[in-house]
Structures are given as C-alpha cells and as structure tokens.
Amino acid sequence: MTRHLVRAASLAAALTAWQLLTSLDVDLWLRFSQFPTVADVARAFGDRLGGDDYWTDLTDSLTRILTGFVLAAVLGVATGLTVARSRLAEDLLGPLLEVVRPIPAIALVPVAILLFPSNEQGIVFITCTAAYFPVLVSTRHAVRALTPVWEEAVRTMGGGRWRVLGSVVLPGALPGIFGGLSVGIGVSWICVISAEMISGQYGVGYRTWQDYTVVDYPGVFVGMVTIGVLGWLTSTAVERAGRWLTRWLPRTEYVATAHLRVPGARGRVLGPRARKAAAAAVPAGTTTPAHPEGVRDEHLV
Amino acid sequence: MSTSSETPAAVRGTRLSLVNASLGRPGAPALDSVDLDVAPGEILTVVGPSGCGKSTLLRTLAGLLPALAGTVAQDGSPLAGPAADRALVFQEDSLLPWRTLRANVELPLAIAGTARSERRRQAESWLARVGLAGRERQLPHRVSGGQRQRVQLARALAGAPRAVLMDEPFGALDAQTRAGMQDLLVEVLHGSGATVVFVTHDVDEALFLGDRVALLGAARPDGPDGAAGSGRLLAVREVPRPRERSASDDPARLALRREVLTSLGS
Ligand SMILES: Nc1ncnc2c1ncn2[C@@H]1O[C@H](COP(=O)(O)OP(=O)(O)OP(=O)(O)O)[C@@H](O)[C@H]1O
Ligand SMILES: [Mg+2]
C-alpha cells in the first residue's frame, strides 16, 4: 500500500513541478516559457479522446508493435535456440547475425522502403528487427548457461532431442528469454514511433510529428504521454507474463519483506519478529502467501 | 519381502560389462583398464576415495560418457548412448526445478508414453514410498536436500529400469531414513531382479547392500604419461551374507570391512 502511495506521490510531484515551471514562465537556462502547461496538455488530451483519430492512431501503433514484437519473439527464440544447440547453425548464421546486429533498426528505413510494397509492412519489419536481436542474444546466452545435468537426466530417461528441447532447454531458458523480451518491447517502441514519424500514415508517432509541424505543442505532449503510457503498459504486461511463467524460480524472500513496515514501527525496517507479526496482520487475499507449505506449485510443462 | 512373487526375478535384470575400458573425458582420463562384469540382478557397490572416478564409471555405464578405450557393453552389445532401461541417480541435484515433485517423477513415464492418469497415480505412489506423500505439488527448491535425493530415487524407480546406477543417493539422509531407503531399494530393485551399481562413501552401506563390493583406488603416483588423477579398479570382493542386518558382526564381514577401510585409508 505505502509503496503505491510513494509511486503516486512521485508522479504527482513531477507533474506539479512541470505545471509550476511552465505557468510561471521560468526562463533560466532551460526555457519553459514556450512549453505548454499541464493544464493545456490535459485540455488537449480531453479533446483528442473525444475524437476518432486518436483511437485510430492508438490501434494502428499497437497493431504494428504487437505484430512486430510477436514475430520478433518467435523468430528470436527459434534462432537463439538453434544457434545455441547446433554448431552447424552457429557457423551458418552466426557471422551474418553478428554483422547485421550492430545496425540500428531505424537505419533500416531505406531497406524497408525498397523491400516492402507498403509502409505498413516496412514499419512492422523495423519494429521486428529492433526486438529480434535482444531476444536472440539473451536466448542464446540462456541456453548456453543451462545446467548440463538437467539434460543428462532427461537423456538417461530415454528422452530424445525434441524431448530435451521441450522439457529442459525451453523452460530452463525462459528466465533469460524474458530478459530479452523486456528489452525487446522497449526498443520496439522506440523504433515503431521513429518509423511512424518518418513514413507512417496514422499512428501515435505520425500524429506527434504532424502536431509538431503545425506548431500544436500541447498535441505533441499528448502524443508523448500516450507513448509513455502505452510503453509502460506493454512492458508491464511482458514483465508480468515473465514472472508468471518463471514463478518456479526460487526468489529471495529477504528482498520482498525488507520494505514491509507496520504502522506501529513507523519508518523502521522490521526485525524478524515484527516482520512475522506484520505478515500475520496482512489480510487474506493479498499477494503475500500466508502458508508457504500449503502453496501449490503447479508445474508448467 | 514378498514383492518378488509379483514380479518375476531375473527377467528384468541386465548384464553390464566393461572390458579393458579406459574411462573419463578426452584429455582427462579418470579410470584405466577397468575389467568389470555386473551380473543380471546383482547389486554391486562401489567405494573409493573422492575423485577416483566413481561418478565417471556410472556416467559411462549410463551411456553419457563414451569409453576412451576398450568396450562397455550391456548384455553383450556395446552401449550406444543413454537409454531408459538404465536409470542414473545423479550425485548432484538433477530434478527439474520448474516441475513439481510429482511432475519430476512422472517424467520417465511421460517419455515412455504412459497415459496421464496412470503416470500420475504411479508417481504419487512412488513418492509415498519414499516418504513424501502430501508433497507432490511442491517445487524441488521448497523441500530439503535429502528429500530431493529421495525424489530422484523415486524418479529412477518409476521408469521400471532394468539397471539402476546410483551415485551416493543417500548421502544427505539421517541414519534411520537411510536404513528405510536401503530396505526400499532391496525390496523394489532386488526383489524385481534389476541390476544395481551403487556408489557410496559409507563402508557399512556398501557391505550391507552389495553382493559384491568394488574398490576403486586413487591416482597412481607416477602414471606413464604423467596423467595425474588416473584411478584404477583395485579389487572386487564377494560380500558374505549380503543384506542381512544381523550379519554386521560376522567375522568374514568384519575382515572385509577392515580391508575396505585400509584400501580407502591409504
Ligand atoms: N566434467 C569434468 N571434466 C573433466 N574432468 C572431470 C570432470 N568431472 C570430473 N573430472 C575428473 O575426473 C576424475 C574423477 O571424477 P569423479 O567425479 O568420477 O570422481 P568421484 O569418484 O565420483 O569423486 P566423489 O567421490 O568426490 O564424487 C577427477 O579427477 C575429476 O577431477
Ligand atoms: Mg562422484
């Protein structure tokens, strides 16, 4: 609870600072006099929410990023697994991937324009390329870091290549894969917005750039806030999915309880006894498992 | 134990043999010129100082490590890799951490193609036999080290293998639980005629369980090619009156015990 309050307070403080700096036209070295105020932006936001264009932009951008990201996830995991598990694949694909990887995805705009018949496909291509490499690299590392005895155990039970892949390699690499997916969804946003600014029709990036060219600054900020919120929602979704799929990981309970405070012991990190009391005071239905022994650890695969 | 009547003895056993075999990793041989024959249904215990190559021997018999030289055969035909009829209980923790205890025990059955409800039933009954009833749905990291070892044992037995290779499976157990597990092993494996190779650090355990005990020795001080760490099979001895707890003060047993201890101590 208190953590939510802290988070909300931090956001509120940032907004207040923005409102003060802009409404007072503060012009030190940074010039806030040209800046729209929070109120301006909120008004523009309200107007946009009522119109159709805003929602079209939103769904267009979301469709592009989700298509690109899902493609990247599937392709990245598949190539990561193949390259890590097969020497031939590594020799065939490794050099090519290493040469393409350093090219910023947004620098592929000319390639996308040449290759794809429509802008739409080009944008998805760029988004996909952006997310592909983080996923590929982290999958490859995760597979190589697997404990060998897991695979050996499955092989001594008569498991073949596919069984090992499905029962050991994929689940064992999931924590690492989700690291890559989290990075990937972030760079996907960067690239989808940039690509829309360059060559899109509709989309949050396109709209933001349009507003800039017609000197509609509150509109620009509406676009930015939208991007921020969408980015936050999508990365939270990836994070949540990752935590859920890797919930078998042993987690340090120390970190989780370090923040736990009870009203009586204001501001002080609790000792073990008080922490136990606090845990007992947590009402049923909250996230803290009351009886670790009774928790059902269902398997995933 | 009356289970021998349910499963015909000596049907499920298998003969494991090493002929002039050199074992280890390429560039790091661990055991030289091993000649060993484990008869169907026999329990062979293996003792030797740390690092002498006991785990290497088991991994080779499991088919995970190819022999560097010589032959390793099952029922006369050379091993071609791991197979479900030779189960290995690893020295290290080999349970899949994302599977519940039950799902871990179900795995060999799933690989063998057993129907879901049937393998669930069998897995639960095996877990109960190793004393872990009610823990089926927990993840491995939520139970103790000794409990994990017992799950590994349950997993090995669930696959109904013809040979079970065990690498210090009871190392983390208290004396009483250990005795219980030994009895279970004798009842289930010996009763069904499976072949067992059992590595242990505990001499009394080796002499209680084994029909024969194999003594492995550490490095020869000066190997021909300077291969330090290259161990040897020193001797294989018949155990008098195996699997009789009352035979622990049998004079022949005591003499063998002294010999084993001397060989380990040197
Ligand atoms: N993965 C490996 N790569 C190279 N050498 C290894 C490897 N594992 C073990 N060895 C070496 O092989 C030799 C035998 O090791 P092994 O694990 O078989 O010993 P052990 O008898 O099982 O010992 P312990 O009783 O401590 O388990 C040792 O000298 C060890 O250093
Ligand atoms: Mg060992």
XYZ file of C-alpha atoms and ligand atoms in Angstrom:
599
model
C 0.000 0.000 0.000
C 2.603 2.514 1.086
C 4.611 1.659 -1.990
C 1.693 2.654 -4.213
C 1.421 5.923 -2.328
C 5.124 6.608 -2.844
C 4.784 5.927 -6.543
C 1.720 8.137 -6.945
C 3.392 10.904 -4.948
C 6.457 10.812 -7.174
C 4.329 11.170 -10.305
C 2.298 13.965 -8.731
C 5.467 15.834 -7.747
C 6.799 15.673 -11.313
C 3.502 16.994 -12.695
C 3.395 19.806 -10.123
C 6.945 20.834 -10.970
C 6.031 20.896 -14.668
C 2.906 22.953 -14.037
C 4.800 25.457 -11.853
C 7.747 25.845 -14.231
C 5.508 26.423 -17.257
C 2.781 28.574 -15.716
C 5.412 30.837 -14.125
C 7.248 31.051 -17.480
C 10.550 30.174 -15.863
C 13.360 31.119 -18.262
C 16.627 30.288 -16.682
C 18.988 28.455 -18.963
C 16.257 25.962 -19.814
C 13.320 27.875 -21.285
C 9.917 26.816 -20.062
C 8.026 29.820 -21.453
C 7.359 28.069 -24.787
C 6.262 24.914 -23.017
C 2.554 24.014 -22.752
C 1.365 23.759 -19.170
C -0.040 20.579 -17.673
C -3.480 22.157 -17.912
C -3.001 22.870 -21.644
C -1.944 19.325 -22.258
C -4.817 17.936 -20.193
C -7.300 20.044 -22.175
C -5.787 18.896 -25.488
C -5.905 15.346 -24.206
C -9.571 15.660 -23.387
C -10.301 16.983 -26.883
C -8.339 14.197 -28.535
C -10.005 11.458 -26.504
C -13.353 12.616 -27.866
C -12.217 12.341 -31.499
C -11.839 9.294 -33.734
C -8.286 9.995 -34.924
C -6.779 9.432 -31.512
C -8.156 5.921 -31.271
C -7.219 5.082 -34.846
C -3.667 6.217 -34.138
C -3.596 4.197 -30.976
C -4.828 0.959 -32.526
C -2.564 1.409 -35.554
C 0.527 1.816 -33.401
C -0.476 -1.066 -31.138
C -1.146 -3.355 -34.077
C 2.244 -2.526 -35.581
C 4.186 -3.028 -32.384
C 2.395 -6.176 -31.351
C 2.802 -7.779 -34.772
C 6.467 -6.840 -34.919
C 7.135 -7.869 -31.353
C 5.401 -11.234 -31.543
C 7.209 -12.029 -34.793
C 10.484 -10.998 -33.184
C 9.799 -13.097 -30.096
C 9.054 -16.224 -32.110
C 11.923 -15.752 -34.562
C 14.373 -14.624 -31.882
C 13.697 -17.573 -29.589
C 13.776 -20.004 -32.513
C 17.102 -18.761 -33.903
C 18.564 -18.357 -30.418
C 17.770 -21.982 -29.606
C 19.038 -23.254 -32.950
C 22.278 -21.309 -32.833
C 22.970 -22.344 -29.249
C 22.180 -26.004 -29.840
C 23.672 -26.663 -33.265
C 27.215 -25.975 -34.321
C 26.231 -26.026 -37.989
C 23.539 -23.390 -37.428
C 26.012 -21.313 -35.479
C 28.538 -21.436 -38.306
C 25.889 -20.697 -40.925
C 24.001 -17.927 -39.161
C 26.489 -16.581 -36.643
C 28.566 -14.290 -38.898
C 25.511 -12.938 -40.705
C 23.726 -12.147 -37.449
C 26.791 -10.523 -35.944
C 27.183 -8.198 -38.928
C 23.521 -7.203 -39.066
C 23.139 -6.813 -35.300
C 25.051 -3.532 -34.836
C 22.940 -1.735 -37.474
C 20.330 0.360 -35.649
C 16.925 -0.864 -36.741
C 15.844 2.663 -37.617
C 18.723 2.871 -40.096
C 16.933 0.106 -41.992
C 14.233 2.520 -43.176
C 15.700 2.674 -46.713
C 15.892 -1.112 -46.789
C 12.299 -1.363 -45.630
C 11.164 1.112 -48.298
C 12.976 -0.846 -51.010
C 11.847 -4.259 -49.834
C 8.234 -3.909 -48.852
C 5.327 -2.891 -51.040
C 3.608 -0.931 -48.260
C 4.709 1.390 -45.474
C 2.783 -0.701 -43.017
C 4.907 -3.789 -43.622
C 8.059 -1.687 -43.542
C 7.226 -0.351 -40.095
C 6.468 -3.835 -38.773
C 9.747 -5.031 -40.268
C 11.724 -2.324 -38.493
C 9.948 -2.944 -35.188
C 10.541 -6.653 -35.520
C 14.244 -6.243 -36.310
C 14.657 -3.975 -33.304
C 13.242 -6.528 -30.872
C 14.704 -9.546 -32.639
C 18.324 -9.132 -31.581
C 17.868 -8.668 -27.847
C 15.620 -11.740 -27.830
C 18.064 -13.760 -29.923
C 21.103 -12.848 -27.866
C 19.513 -13.481 -24.491
C 18.012 -16.769 -25.644
C 21.405 -17.911 -26.875
C 23.070 -16.994 -23.599
C 20.332 -18.562 -21.509
C 20.529 -21.850 -23.408
C 24.301 -21.992 -23.086
C 24.087 -21.319 -19.355
C 21.745 -24.253 -18.659
C 22.837 -26.745 -16.010
C 24.062 -29.778 -18.024
C 22.739 -32.311 -15.524
C 19.114 -31.445 -16.409
C 19.673 -32.509 -19.974
C 21.663 -35.564 -18.920
C 18.861 -36.623 -16.597
C 16.289 -36.464 -19.379
C 18.572 -38.359 -21.733
C 19.076 -41.169 -19.223
C 15.280 -41.475 -19.067
C 15.298 -42.141 -22.782
C 14.382 -38.615 -23.842
C 15.452 -37.640 -27.360
C 16.383 -34.331 -28.923
C 12.864 -32.919 -29.006
C 12.056 -34.048 -25.504
C 15.198 -32.354 -24.243
C 14.273 -29.214 -26.150
C 10.726 -29.116 -24.836
C 11.273 -30.336 -21.299
C 14.651 -28.836 -20.452
C 16.006 -26.241 -22.843
C 12.912 -24.123 -23.363
C 11.649 -23.976 -19.772
C 15.171 -23.651 -18.408
C 15.964 -20.754 -20.715
C 12.708 -18.895 -20.037
C 14.090 -16.573 -17.346
C 16.797 -15.400 -19.741
C 14.408 -15.237 -22.687
C 12.140 -12.925 -20.740
C 15.079 -10.668 -20.016
C 15.446 -10.292 -23.780
C 11.730 -9.812 -24.322
C 11.650 -6.989 -21.766
C 14.477 -5.202 -23.530
C 12.877 -6.013 -26.883
C 9.496 -4.442 -26.132
C 11.278 -1.243 -25.124
C 13.326 -0.903 -28.299
C 10.247 -1.874 -30.313
C 8.511 1.276 -29.100
C 11.485 3.419 -29.960
C 11.502 2.024 -33.456
C 7.789 1.968 -34.157
C 7.455 5.614 -33.133
C 10.520 6.692 -35.117
C 9.395 4.772 -38.177
C 5.928 6.287 -37.965
C 7.476 9.753 -37.734
C 9.448 9.087 -40.881
C 7.000 7.249 -43.059
C 3.767 6.410 -41.303
C 0.151 7.088 -42.085
C -1.683 7.278 -38.795
C -0.085 6.068 -35.626
C 0.936 7.874 -32.462
C 4.374 8.725 -33.832
C 2.952 10.092 -37.058
C 0.417 12.229 -35.175
C 3.035 13.584 -32.800
C 5.224 14.668 -35.672
C 2.240 16.195 -37.525
C 1.345 18.222 -34.449
C 4.909 19.452 -34.248
C 4.949 20.614 -37.882
C 1.701 22.583 -37.365
C 3.048 24.070 -34.105
C 0.456 22.318 -31.914
C 2.684 21.837 -28.876
C 0.032 20.559 -26.472
C -0.765 17.944 -29.152
C 2.889 16.905 -29.211
C 2.758 16.336 -25.484
C -0.464 14.376 -25.757
C 1.412 12.111 -28.180
C 4.352 11.738 -25.829
C 2.204 10.942 -22.826
C 0.332 8.394 -24.916
C 3.574 6.737 -25.972
C 4.771 6.731 -22.370
C 1.627 5.129 -21.048
C 1.413 2.542 -23.841
C 5.072 1.675 -23.396
C 4.628 1.276 -19.697
C 1.528 -0.911 -20.141
C 3.158 -3.208 -22.693
C 6.391 -3.658 -20.787
C 4.424 -4.325 -17.610
C 2.478 -6.971 -19.496
C 5.696 -8.628 -20.682
C 7.148 -8.402 -17.182
C 4.018 -9.920 -15.632
C 3.913 -12.737 -18.170
C 7.571 -13.431 -17.470
C 7.096 -13.530 -13.733
C 4.151 -15.824 -14.108
C 5.871 -18.253 -16.470
C 9.010 -18.367 -14.329
C 7.213 -18.453 -10.992
C 9.091 -21.651 -10.191
C 12.274 -19.644 -9.730
C 13.383 -19.576 -6.120
C 13.099 -15.943 -5.091
C 14.810 -14.309 -2.179
C 12.142 -13.532 0.343
C 14.508 -11.119 2.032
C 14.026 -8.522 -0.702
C 10.261 -8.854 -0.631
C 9.960 -8.306 3.110
C 12.605 -5.621 3.506
C 10.028 -2.946 2.681
C 7.418 -4.325 4.968
C 6.520 -1.942 7.743
C 3.780 -1.913 10.360
C 2.058 1.279 11.469
C 3.411 0.959 14.996
C 7.044 0.792 13.891
C 6.962 3.861 11.728
C 9.704 4.138 9.138
C 11.867 1.443 10.587
C 12.770 -1.702 8.690
C 11.445 -4.502 10.792
C 13.281 -7.150 12.712
C 12.296 -10.764 12.131
C 9.754 -10.859 14.947
C 7.938 -7.707 13.931
C 8.035 -8.879 10.329
C 6.315 -12.082 11.311
C 3.675 -10.076 13.135
C 3.209 -7.899 10.091
C 2.855 -10.918 7.852
C 0.181 -12.254 10.173
C -1.577 -8.890 10.054
C -1.771 -8.939 6.263
C -5.396 -9.685 5.397
C -6.199 -12.798 3.395
C -6.348 -12.343 -0.342
C -3.278 -10.124 -0.615
C -0.206 -11.173 -2.510
C 1.753 -12.482 0.466
C 1.301 -16.246 0.713
C 0.262 -16.890 4.288
C 1.205 -20.583 4.337
C 4.218 -21.304 2.126
C 3.814 -25.011 2.848
C 0.284 -25.018 1.545
C 1.058 -23.192 -1.653
C 0.556 -25.348 -4.694
C 3.499 -25.150 -7.030
C 1.902 -26.348 -10.226
C 4.333 -27.382 -12.909
C 4.452 -25.559 -16.193
C 5.396 -28.032 -18.842
C 9.756 -59.078 1.433
C 7.022 -60.670 -0.599
C 7.175 -58.475 -3.686
C 9.403 -60.939 -5.518
C 6.323 -63.030 -6.181
C 4.648 -60.158 -8.072
C 7.488 -59.518 -10.486
C 9.384 -62.496 -11.852
C 13.002 -62.264 -10.724
C 15.890 -62.147 -13.176
C 13.595 -61.253 -16.053
C 14.258 -57.555 -15.749
C 17.943 -57.628 -14.915
C 20.644 -56.874 -17.385
C 24.353 -57.622 -17.643
C 26.733 -54.692 -17.659
C 30.325 -55.310 -18.568
C 33.498 -53.327 -19.063
C 36.429 -54.940 -20.850
C 39.817 -53.285 -20.553
C 37.967 -49.990 -20.545
C 39.547 -46.614 -20.032
C 37.061 -44.045 -18.742
C 36.934 -40.293 -18.388
C 36.877 -37.214 -20.550
C 39.105 -36.917 -23.606
C 42.372 -35.495 -22.328
C 41.405 -36.238 -18.722
C 41.228 -39.999 -18.170
C 39.863 -40.926 -14.767
C 39.991 -44.726 -14.707
C 42.361 -47.009 -16.612
C 41.931 -50.599 -17.811
C 38.769 -51.479 -15.940
C 37.517 -55.050 -16.219
C 34.200 -55.475 -14.542
C 31.158 -57.623 -15.029
C 27.888 -56.958 -13.239
C 25.521 -59.914 -13.484
C 21.764 -59.536 -14.016
C 20.055 -58.944 -10.690
C 23.296 -58.322 -8.854
C 23.905 -55.384 -6.539
C 27.444 -54.120 -6.926
C 28.550 -51.434 -4.528
C 31.453 -49.175 -5.389
C 33.688 -47.454 -2.864
C 36.773 -45.340 -3.329
C 38.313 -42.045 -2.296
C 36.929 -38.773 -3.604
C 37.939 -38.030 -7.168
C 38.941 -41.587 -8.045
C 36.346 -41.902 -10.792
C 33.210 -43.400 -9.262
C 30.865 -40.908 -10.894
C 32.783 -41.301 -14.131
C 32.157 -45.055 -14.007
C 28.417 -44.536 -13.507
C 28.147 -41.924 -16.249
C 29.905 -44.299 -18.594
C 27.553 -47.150 -17.695
C 24.604 -44.798 -18.196
C 25.872 -44.064 -21.691
C 26.507 -40.373 -21.073
C 30.273 -40.703 -21.469
C 31.736 -42.903 -24.203
C 34.643 -45.077 -23.126
C 38.034 -43.685 -24.131
C 39.237 -47.189 -24.937
C 38.020 -50.759 -24.540
C 34.389 -51.794 -24.557
C 31.386 -51.085 -22.381
C 28.513 -53.407 -23.112
C 25.016 -54.240 -21.988
C 24.017 -57.874 -22.481
C 26.912 -58.261 -24.866
C 26.210 -55.337 -27.188
C 28.217 -52.118 -26.889
C 26.399 -49.143 -25.394
C 25.174 -46.616 -27.932
C 24.217 -43.839 -25.551
C 21.759 -43.328 -22.726
C 18.584 -45.407 -22.614
C 15.539 -45.626 -20.393
C 16.380 -49.122 -19.169
C 19.498 -47.831 -17.375
C 18.430 -45.189 -14.860
C 21.002 -42.941 -13.226
C 20.533 -41.304 -9.851
C 22.918 -38.388 -10.021
C 25.225 -37.329 -7.247
C 24.198 -33.712 -7.825
C 20.685 -32.375 -7.789
C 19.165 -33.242 -11.137
C 15.477 -32.550 -10.556
C 13.987 -30.062 -12.996
C 13.323 -27.014 -10.810
C 10.264 -25.868 -12.757
C 8.444 -29.163 -12.264
C 6.697 -30.186 -9.095
C 7.975 -33.281 -7.345
C 5.203 -35.298 -8.911
C 5.863 -33.930 -12.384
C 9.524 -34.812 -11.957
C 8.691 -38.393 -11.049
C 6.206 -38.542 -13.925
C 8.825 -37.554 -16.467
C 10.276 -41.011 -17.277
C 6.735 -42.345 -17.545
C 5.752 -39.493 -19.845
C 8.764 -40.224 -22.029
C 7.755 -43.867 -22.136
C 4.280 -42.803 -23.275
C 2.259 -43.779 -20.202
C -1.222 -42.255 -20.072
C -1.556 -39.154 -17.935
C -3.811 -40.515 -15.199
C -1.806 -43.698 -14.903
C 1.518 -41.915 -14.588
C 0.067 -39.551 -12.043
C -1.104 -42.485 -9.973
C 2.269 -44.233 -10.221
C 4.226 -41.080 -9.441
C 2.154 -40.446 -6.343
C 2.596 -43.992 -5.148
C 6.381 -43.777 -5.657
C 6.547 -40.503 -3.790
C 4.603 -42.079 -0.969
C 7.030 -44.997 -0.868
C 9.990 -42.661 -0.393
C 8.120 -40.897 2.389
C 6.968 -37.813 0.515
C 3.214 -38.262 0.436
C 1.443 -34.914 0.507
C 4.402 -33.128 -1.032
C 3.544 -33.972 -4.645
C 2.712 -30.457 -5.694
C 5.735 -28.729 -4.263
C 8.668 -27.483 -6.245
C 12.101 -29.033 -5.631
C 13.569 -25.907 -4.072
C 10.873 -25.979 -1.407
C 11.973 -29.312 0.028
C 15.167 -30.372 1.776
C 18.265 -31.808 0.130
C 17.593 -35.293 1.456
C 14.013 -35.106 0.251
C 15.228 -34.118 -3.197
C 17.524 -37.140 -3.191
C 14.588 -39.367 -2.388
C 12.590 -37.812 -5.243
C 15.484 -38.649 -7.545
C 15.299 -42.224 -6.305
C 11.535 -42.294 -6.876
C 12.043 -40.902 -10.369
C 14.619 -43.575 -11.194
C 12.413 -46.386 -9.908
C 9.266 -45.061 -11.600
C 10.722 -45.784 -15.028
C 10.982 -49.513 -14.133
C 14.564 -49.709 -15.435
C 16.482 -52.953 -15.813
C 19.566 -51.399 -14.278
C 19.806 -48.616 -11.738
C 23.043 -46.701 -11.315
C 23.151 -44.754 -8.094
C 25.691 -42.149 -7.145
C 25.664 -41.680 -3.367
C 21.880 -41.472 -3.327
C 21.569 -41.487 0.449
C 24.440 -39.142 1.259
C 22.229 -36.494 2.833
C 19.983 -38.764 4.871
C 19.957 -39.442 8.599
C 20.757 -42.997 9.676
C 17.152 -44.014 10.174
C 15.790 -42.657 6.886
C 18.818 -44.106 5.180
C 18.067 -47.571 6.526
C 14.486 -47.178 5.352
C 15.635 -46.252 1.857
C 18.055 -49.177 1.805
C 15.199 -51.522 2.648
C 13.060 -49.972 -0.066
C 15.871 -50.427 -2.546
C 16.356 -54.062 -1.653
C 12.639 -54.705 -1.766
C 11.952 -52.935 -5.052
C 15.098 -53.497 -7.064
C 16.486 -56.695 -5.753
C 13.016 -58.101 -5.482
C 12.377 -57.425 -9.130
C 15.742 -58.657 -10.308
C 17.093 -55.349 -11.519
C 20.843 -54.838 -11.729
C 22.203 -52.203 -9.384
C 25.502 -50.347 -9.296
C 25.602 -48.336 -6.102
C 28.309 -45.807 -5.270
C 28.702 -44.880 -1.630
C 31.180 -43.371 0.792
C 29.744 -45.409 3.614
C 31.531 -48.727 4.037
C 28.776 -50.267 6.112
C 26.223 -49.339 3.488
C 28.445 -50.880 0.807
C 28.744 -54.114 2.764
C 25.071 -54.268 3.655
C 23.680 -53.719 0.155
C 26.256 -55.261 -2.116
C 26.534 -58.825 -3.354
C 30.000 -57.655 -4.243
C 31.928 -54.531 -3.478
C 34.298 -52.884 -5.956
C 37.245 -50.939 -4.557
C 38.485 -48.083 -6.659
C 41.884 -46.573 -5.980
C 43.154 -43.071 -6.449
C 45.883 -41.929 -8.781
C 48.979 -43.976 -9.297
C 51.685 -41.618 -8.109
C 53.553 -41.713 -11.409
C 51.392 -42.525 -14.389
C 53.196 -43.464 -17.594
C 52.096 -40.312 -19.386
C 52.010 -38.247 -16.245
C 48.214 -38.469 -16.241
C 47.590 -37.442 -12.670
C 44.160 -38.347 -11.318
C 44.066 -41.592 -13.226
C 42.418 -44.113 -10.909
C 42.155 -47.844 -11.013
C 39.863 -50.692 -10.096
C 41.802 -52.257 -7.222
C 39.677 -55.253 -6.391
C 36.191 -56.723 -6.439
C 35.214 -58.752 -3.382
C 32.280 -61.015 -2.617
C 30.362 -59.826 0.439
C 29.490 -62.561 2.922
C 25.781 -62.675 3.808
C 24.694 -59.530 1.984
C 21.561 -57.613 3.024
C 21.404 -59.191 6.458
C 21.493 -56.524 9.108
C 22.338 -59.155 11.730
C 25.449 -60.155 9.779
C 27.326 -56.984 10.601
C 29.419 -58.809 13.215
C 30.052 -61.846 11.036
C 33.849 -62.410 11.213
C 34.191 -62.672 7.420
C 32.220 -59.448 7.005
C 34.416 -57.738 9.609
C 37.569 -58.866 7.828
C 36.276 -57.462 4.548
C 35.299 -54.262 6.292
C 38.868 -53.881 7.560
C 40.247 -54.498 4.093
C 37.968 -51.900 2.535
C 38.826 -49.345 5.188
C 42.531 -49.958 4.712
C 42.255 -49.536 0.978
C 40.301 -46.310 1.445
C 42.705 -45.000 4.054
C 45.862 -45.494 2.046
N 33.483 -32.545 -16.184
C 34.749 -32.972 -15.980
N 35.727 -32.629 -16.850
C 36.981 -33.047 -16.664
N 37.380 -33.805 -15.634
C 36.458 -34.182 -14.735
C 35.093 -33.778 -14.852
N 34.413 -34.295 -13.819
C 35.300 -34.963 -13.081
N 36.520 -34.903 -13.619
C 37.746 -35.541 -13.112
O 37.597 -36.941 -13.205
C 38.115 -37.557 -12.050
C 37.077 -38.466 -11.459
O 35.960 -37.716 -11.082
P 34.641 -38.380 -10.494
O 33.592 -37.333 -10.471
O 34.359 -39.612 -11.253
O 35.107 -38.727 -9.011
P 34.286 -39.442 -7.848
O 34.977 -40.701 -7.539
O 32.869 -39.512 -8.209
O 34.501 -38.432 -6.649
P 33.488 -38.063 -5.462
O 33.514 -39.172 -4.506
O 34.086 -36.833 -4.880
O 32.165 -37.826 -6.069
C 38.551 -36.451 -11.104
O 39.929 -36.357 -11.125
C 37.924 -35.207 -11.653
O 38.804 -34.135 -11.482
Mg 31.195 -38.604 -7.598
